[in-house]
Amino acid sequence: RYLLYGEYRHGGSKSGTPPPLPHLWLMNREGQSERSLNLSWESGITAVEHQQPIWSPTGRYIAHSSPLDPGFSYWQEKGEDHRDDPFYAFKNAGVYVEDVETGEMWLAARNALDPTWSPDGSMLAVAKMDEDEQVDIWVVNVDDRSLRRITDTPELDRYPIWLCSQ
């Protein structure tokens, strides 16, 4: 029913001012009824192919990763040392969900990336860093917004994928 896309506004400067975060937009398949979502989207958190906004299977929700602090931007000049930190992408990032029908937006998980919807759209799996900088797979129940750890390993657990068996 809808096309979701990001719009980059011009801004920023060579003096270090970051460009504003891009906004997410919806329009119907005829290219009409365009409207912006409440979510902003920062594709520079980590590898872009893993941080695209994603529709829930029901089409009601959109999940994506974005900075927790709206004033923060990963486009700012950083020292080379941040690239050596495997947890850098998780710091100041969160997975947000927006209800397309109501416009309600909520933070599903702090210090999290890689949102992936369950086949029925009732749960959202994420890679989340805990207070000890251990990254595991967690699941968010969409109905009550509860968060539950699924893996508990010393390794860096990322990129959850659901299997739909019929």
PDB file of C-alpha atoms in Angstrom:
ATOM      1  CA  ARG A   1       0.000   0.000   0.000  1.00  0.00           C
ATOM      2  CA  TYR A   2       2.852   2.397   0.750  1.00  0.00           C
ATOM      3  CA  LEU A   3       6.338   3.254  -0.406  1.00  0.00           C
ATOM      4  CA  LEU A   4       8.803   4.144   2.347  1.00  0.00           C
ATOM      5  CA  TYR A   5      11.849   6.249   1.531  1.00  0.00           C
ATOM      6  CA  GLY A   6      14.446   8.472   3.175  1.00  0.00           C
ATOM      7  CA  GLU A   7      14.938  12.110   2.237  1.00  0.00           C
ATOM      8  CA  TYR A   8      18.273  13.798   2.824  1.00  0.00           C
ATOM      9  CA  ARG A   9      17.976  17.493   3.388  1.00  0.00           C
ATOM     10  CA  HIS A  10      20.853  19.730   2.470  1.00  0.00           C
ATOM     11  CA  GLY A  11      22.853  20.987   5.374  1.00  0.00           C
ATOM     12  CA  GLY A  12      26.068  20.719   7.265  1.00  0.00           C
ATOM     13  CA  SER A  13      29.302  22.350   6.339  1.00  0.00           C
ATOM     14  CA  LYS A  14      32.960  21.658   5.867  1.00  0.00           C
ATOM     15  CA  SER A  15      33.558  23.340   9.225  1.00  0.00           C
ATOM     16  CA  GLY A  16      32.165  20.331  11.054  1.00  0.00           C
ATOM     17  CA  THR A  17      28.460  21.073  11.301  1.00  0.00           C
ATOM     18  CA  PRO A  18      26.738  17.758  10.561  1.00  0.00           C
ATOM     19  CA  PRO A  19      23.876  17.633   8.083  1.00  0.00           C
ATOM     20  CA  PRO A  20      20.442  17.152   9.635  1.00  0.00           C
ATOM     21  CA  LEU A  21      19.271  13.574   9.966  1.00  0.00           C
ATOM     22  CA  PRO A  22      17.293  12.358   6.973  1.00  0.00           C
ATOM     23  CA  HIS A  23      13.575  11.899   7.456  1.00  0.00           C
ATOM     24  CA  LEU A  24      11.479   8.942   6.488  1.00  0.00           C
ATOM     25  CA  TRP A  25       8.513   9.514   4.209  1.00  0.00           C
ATOM     26  CA  LEU A  26       5.510   7.482   3.097  1.00  0.00           C
ATOM     27  CA  MET A  27       3.431   7.794  -0.014  1.00  0.00           C
ATOM     28  CA  ASN A  28       0.800   5.566  -1.544  1.00  0.00           C
ATOM     29  CA  ARG A  29       1.647   3.428  -4.553  1.00  0.00           C
ATOM     30  CA  GLU A  30       0.156   6.014  -6.910  1.00  0.00           C
ATOM     31  CA  GLY A  31       2.762   8.533  -5.709  1.00  0.00           C
ATOM     32  CA  GLN A  32       0.219  10.612  -3.774  1.00  0.00           C
ATOM     33  CA  SER A  33      -0.662  11.319  -0.143  1.00  0.00           C
ATOM     34  CA  GLU A  34       2.958  11.905   0.807  1.00  0.00           C
ATOM     35  CA  ARG A  35       3.574  12.369   4.528  1.00  0.00           C
ATOM     36  CA  SER A  36       6.601  12.343   6.784  1.00  0.00           C
ATOM     37  CA  LEU A  37       7.018   9.917   9.632  1.00  0.00           C
ATOM     38  CA  ASN A  38       8.067  10.970  13.116  1.00  0.00           C
ATOM     39  CA  LEU A  39      11.224   8.900  12.774  1.00  0.00           C
ATOM     40  CA  SER A  40      14.511  10.317  11.609  1.00  0.00           C
ATOM     41  CA  TRP A  41      16.987   7.936  10.121  1.00  0.00           C
ATOM     42  CA  GLU A  42      20.767   7.870  10.353  1.00  0.00           C
ATOM     43  CA  SER A  43      22.213   5.425   7.863  1.00  0.00           C
ATOM     44  CA  GLY A  44      25.779   6.040   9.008  1.00  0.00           C
ATOM     45  CA  ILE A  45      25.451   4.107  12.281  1.00  0.00           C
ATOM     46  CA  THR A  46      27.047   1.005  10.789  1.00  0.00           C
ATOM     47  CA  ALA A  47      26.946  -0.854   7.494  1.00  0.00           C
ATOM     48  CA  VAL A  48      24.033   0.680   5.600  1.00  0.00           C
ATOM     49  CA  GLU A  49      22.757  -2.623   4.243  1.00  0.00           C
ATOM     50  CA  HIS A  50      21.998  -3.761   7.799  1.00  0.00           C
ATOM     51  CA  GLN A  51      20.286  -0.587   9.005  1.00  0.00           C
ATOM     52  CA  GLN A  52      17.561   0.034   6.445  1.00  0.00           C
ATOM     53  CA  PRO A  53      14.139   0.816   7.916  1.00  0.00           C
ATOM     54  CA  ILE A  54      11.987  -2.319   7.714  1.00  0.00           C
ATOM     55  CA  TRP A  55       8.237  -2.891   7.538  1.00  0.00           C
ATOM     56  CA  SER A  56       6.551  -5.321   9.873  1.00  0.00           C
ATOM     57  CA  PRO A  57       4.845  -8.205   8.012  1.00  0.00           C
ATOM     58  CA  THR A  58       1.471  -6.674   8.884  1.00  0.00           C
ATOM     59  CA  GLY A  59       2.445  -3.319   7.357  1.00  0.00           C
ATOM     60  CA  ARG A  60       1.474  -1.470  10.527  1.00  0.00           C
ATOM     61  CA  TYR A  61       4.941  -0.793  11.970  1.00  0.00           C
ATOM     62  CA  ILE A  62       8.322   0.371  10.748  1.00  0.00           C
ATOM     63  CA  ALA A  63      11.475  -0.430  12.736  1.00  0.00           C
ATOM     64  CA  HIS A  64      14.936   1.055  12.289  1.00  0.00           C
ATOM     65  CA  SER A  65      18.121   2.036  14.098  1.00  0.00           C
ATOM     66  CA  SER A  66      18.871   5.651  14.863  1.00  0.00           C
ATOM     67  CA  PRO A  67      20.896   7.711  17.359  1.00  0.00           C
ATOM     68  CA  LEU A  68      19.368   7.995  20.836  1.00  0.00           C
ATOM     69  CA  ASP A  69      20.381  11.652  21.005  1.00  0.00           C
ATOM     70  CA  PRO A  70      18.768  13.633  18.187  1.00  0.00           C
ATOM     71  CA  GLY A  71      21.687  16.067  18.221  1.00  0.00           C
ATOM     72  CA  PHE A  72      24.239  13.309  17.730  1.00  0.00           C
ATOM     73  CA  SER A  73      25.449  12.418  14.254  1.00  0.00           C
ATOM     74  CA  TYR A  74      27.755   9.666  13.100  1.00  0.00           C
ATOM     75  CA  TRP A  75      28.708  11.924  10.206  1.00  0.00           C
ATOM     76  CA  GLN A  76      30.717  14.151  12.536  1.00  0.00           C
ATOM     77  CA  GLU A  77      34.453  13.953  12.259  1.00  0.00           C
ATOM     78  CA  LYS A  78      35.717  11.265  14.615  1.00  0.00           C
ATOM     79  CA  GLY A  79      39.198  10.196  15.548  1.00  0.00           C
ATOM     80  CA  GLU A  80      40.504   7.021  13.966  1.00  0.00           C
ATOM     81  CA  ASP A  81      40.315   5.252  17.346  1.00  0.00           C
ATOM     82  CA  HIS A  82      36.524   4.709  17.165  1.00  0.00           C
ATOM     83  CA  ARG A  83      37.004   2.248  14.279  1.00  0.00           C
ATOM     84  CA  ASP A  84      38.961  -0.051  16.593  1.00  0.00           C
ATOM     85  CA  ASP A  85      36.043  -0.256  19.031  1.00  0.00           C
ATOM     86  CA  PRO A  86      33.741  -3.156  18.020  1.00  0.00           C
ATOM     87  CA  PHE A  87      30.979  -1.686  20.192  1.00  0.00           C
ATOM     88  CA  TYR A  88      31.135   1.836  18.766  1.00  0.00           C
ATOM     89  CA  ALA A  89      28.091   1.362  16.531  1.00  0.00           C
ATOM     90  CA  PHE A  90      25.951   0.284  19.515  1.00  0.00           C
ATOM     91  CA  LYS A  91      26.836   3.284  21.671  1.00  0.00           C
ATOM     92  CA  ASN A  92      24.213   6.003  21.373  1.00  0.00           C
ATOM     93  CA  ALA A  93      22.097   3.884  18.975  1.00  0.00           C
ATOM     94  CA  GLY A  94      18.629   2.499  19.517  1.00  0.00           C
ATOM     95  CA  VAL A  95      15.976   0.576  17.637  1.00  0.00           C
ATOM     96  CA  TYR A  96      12.798   2.600  17.205  1.00  0.00           C
ATOM     97  CA  VAL A  97       9.356   1.503  16.048  1.00  0.00           C
ATOM     98  CA  GLU A  98       6.682   3.755  14.565  1.00  0.00           C
ATOM     99  CA  ASP A  99       3.023   2.833  14.206  1.00  0.00           C
ATOM    100  CA  VAL A 100       2.198   3.936  10.656  1.00  0.00           C
ATOM    101  CA  GLU A 101      -1.512   4.286  11.442  1.00  0.00           C
ATOM    102  CA  THR A 102      -1.245   6.444  14.573  1.00  0.00           C
ATOM    103  CA  GLY A 103       2.212   8.020  14.236  1.00  0.00           C
ATOM    104  CA  GLU A 104       3.166   6.786  17.714  1.00  0.00           C
ATOM    105  CA  MET A 105       6.906   6.193  17.998  1.00  0.00           C
ATOM    106  CA  TRP A 106       8.646   4.231  20.738  1.00  0.00           C
ATOM    107  CA  LEU A 107      12.142   3.128  21.631  1.00  0.00           C
ATOM    108  CA  ALA A 108      12.146  -0.674  21.445  1.00  0.00           C
ATOM    109  CA  ALA A 109      15.755  -1.179  22.627  1.00  0.00           C
ATOM    110  CA  ARG A 110      18.700   1.005  23.668  1.00  0.00           C
ATOM    111  CA  ASN A 111      22.235   0.300  22.450  1.00  0.00           C
ATOM    112  CA  ALA A 112      20.756  -1.906  19.752  1.00  0.00           C
ATOM    113  CA  LEU A 113      20.948  -2.485  15.997  1.00  0.00           C
ATOM    114  CA  ASP A 114      19.815  -5.003  13.362  1.00  0.00           C
ATOM    115  CA  PRO A 115      16.016  -5.071  13.864  1.00  0.00           C
ATOM    116  CA  THR A 116      14.291  -8.047  12.253  1.00  0.00           C
ATOM    117  CA  TRP A 117      10.547  -8.772  12.421  1.00  0.00           C
ATOM    118  CA  SER A 118       9.179 -12.210  13.260  1.00  0.00           C
ATOM    119  CA  PRO A 119       7.115 -13.723  10.405  1.00  0.00           C
ATOM    120  CA  ASP A 120       3.820 -12.861  12.159  1.00  0.00           C
ATOM    121  CA  GLY A 121       4.969  -9.354  13.185  1.00  0.00           C
ATOM    122  CA  SER A 122       4.405  -9.945  16.898  1.00  0.00           C
ATOM    123  CA  MET A 123       8.105  -9.757  17.839  1.00  0.00           C
ATOM    124  CA  LEU A 124      11.179  -7.837  16.830  1.00  0.00           C
ATOM    125  CA  ALA A 125      14.640  -9.391  17.237  1.00  0.00           C
ATOM    126  CA  VAL A 126      17.601  -7.035  17.754  1.00  0.00           C
ATOM    127  CA  ALA A 127      21.308  -7.197  18.528  1.00  0.00           C
ATOM    128  CA  LYS A 128      21.622  -5.320  21.830  1.00  0.00           C
ATOM    129  CA  MET A 129      24.625  -4.347  23.938  1.00  0.00           C
ATOM    130  CA  ASP A 130      24.148  -4.655  27.709  1.00  0.00           C
ATOM    131  CA  GLU A 131      25.786  -2.579  30.459  1.00  0.00           C
ATOM    132  CA  ASP A 132      28.859  -4.891  30.390  1.00  0.00           C
ATOM    133  CA  GLU A 133      29.316  -4.286  26.624  1.00  0.00           C
ATOM    134  CA  GLN A 134      28.201  -7.815  25.780  1.00  0.00           C
ATOM    135  CA  VAL A 135      26.148  -7.952  22.570  1.00  0.00           C
ATOM    136  CA  ASP A 136      23.450 -10.615  22.390  1.00  0.00           C
ATOM    137  CA  ILE A 137      20.207 -11.209  20.533  1.00  0.00           C
ATOM    138  CA  TRP A 138      17.124  -9.880  22.306  1.00  0.00           C
ATOM    139  CA  VAL A 139      13.435 -10.091  21.397  1.00  0.00           C
ATOM    140  CA  VAL A 140      10.877  -7.314  21.860  1.00  0.00           C
ATOM    141  CA  ASN A 141       7.226  -8.341  22.245  1.00  0.00           C
ATOM    142  CA  VAL A 142       5.279  -5.715  20.296  1.00  0.00           C
ATOM    143  CA  ASP A 143       2.058  -6.065  22.350  1.00  0.00           C
ATOM    144  CA  ASP A 144       3.518  -5.297  25.772  1.00  0.00           C
ATOM    145  CA  ARG A 145       6.909  -3.907  24.590  1.00  0.00           C
ATOM    146  CA  SER A 146       8.779  -6.260  26.896  1.00  0.00           C
ATOM    147  CA  LEU A 147      12.401  -7.071  26.116  1.00  0.00           C
ATOM    148  CA  ARG A 148      13.899 -10.542  26.644  1.00  0.00           C
ATOM    149  CA  ARG A 149      17.469 -11.777  26.110  1.00  0.00           C
ATOM    150  CA  ILE A 150      17.678 -14.819  23.822  1.00  0.00           C
ATOM    151  CA  THR A 151      21.433 -15.460  23.587  1.00  0.00           C
ATOM    152  CA  ASP A 152      24.021 -15.059  26.335  1.00  0.00           C
ATOM    153  CA  THR A 153      27.488 -15.591  24.907  1.00  0.00           C
ATOM    154  CA  PRO A 154      30.786 -13.720  25.198  1.00  0.00           C
ATOM    155  CA  GLU A 155      30.875 -13.439  21.395  1.00  0.00           C
ATOM    156  CA  LEU A 156      29.405 -10.515  19.454  1.00  0.00           C
ATOM    157  CA  ASP A 157      25.957 -11.862  18.433  1.00  0.00           C
ATOM    158  CA  ARG A 158      24.391  -9.954  15.515  1.00  0.00           C
ATOM    159  CA  TYR A 159      22.115 -10.151  12.472  1.00  0.00           C
ATOM    160  CA  PRO A 160      19.144 -12.217  13.703  1.00  0.00           C
ATOM    161  CA  ILE A 161      17.084 -13.933  10.996  1.00  0.00           C
ATOM    162  CA  TRP A 162      13.716 -15.604  11.558  1.00  0.00           C
ATOM    163  CA  LEU A 163      12.812 -18.864   9.844  1.00  0.00           C
ATOM    164  CA  CYS A 164       9.247 -19.208   8.705  1.00  0.00           C
ATOM    165  CA  SER A 165       8.174 -22.844   8.437  1.00  0.00           C
ATOM    166  CA  GLN A 166       4.885 -23.698   6.822  1.00  0.00           C
TER     167      GLN A 166
END
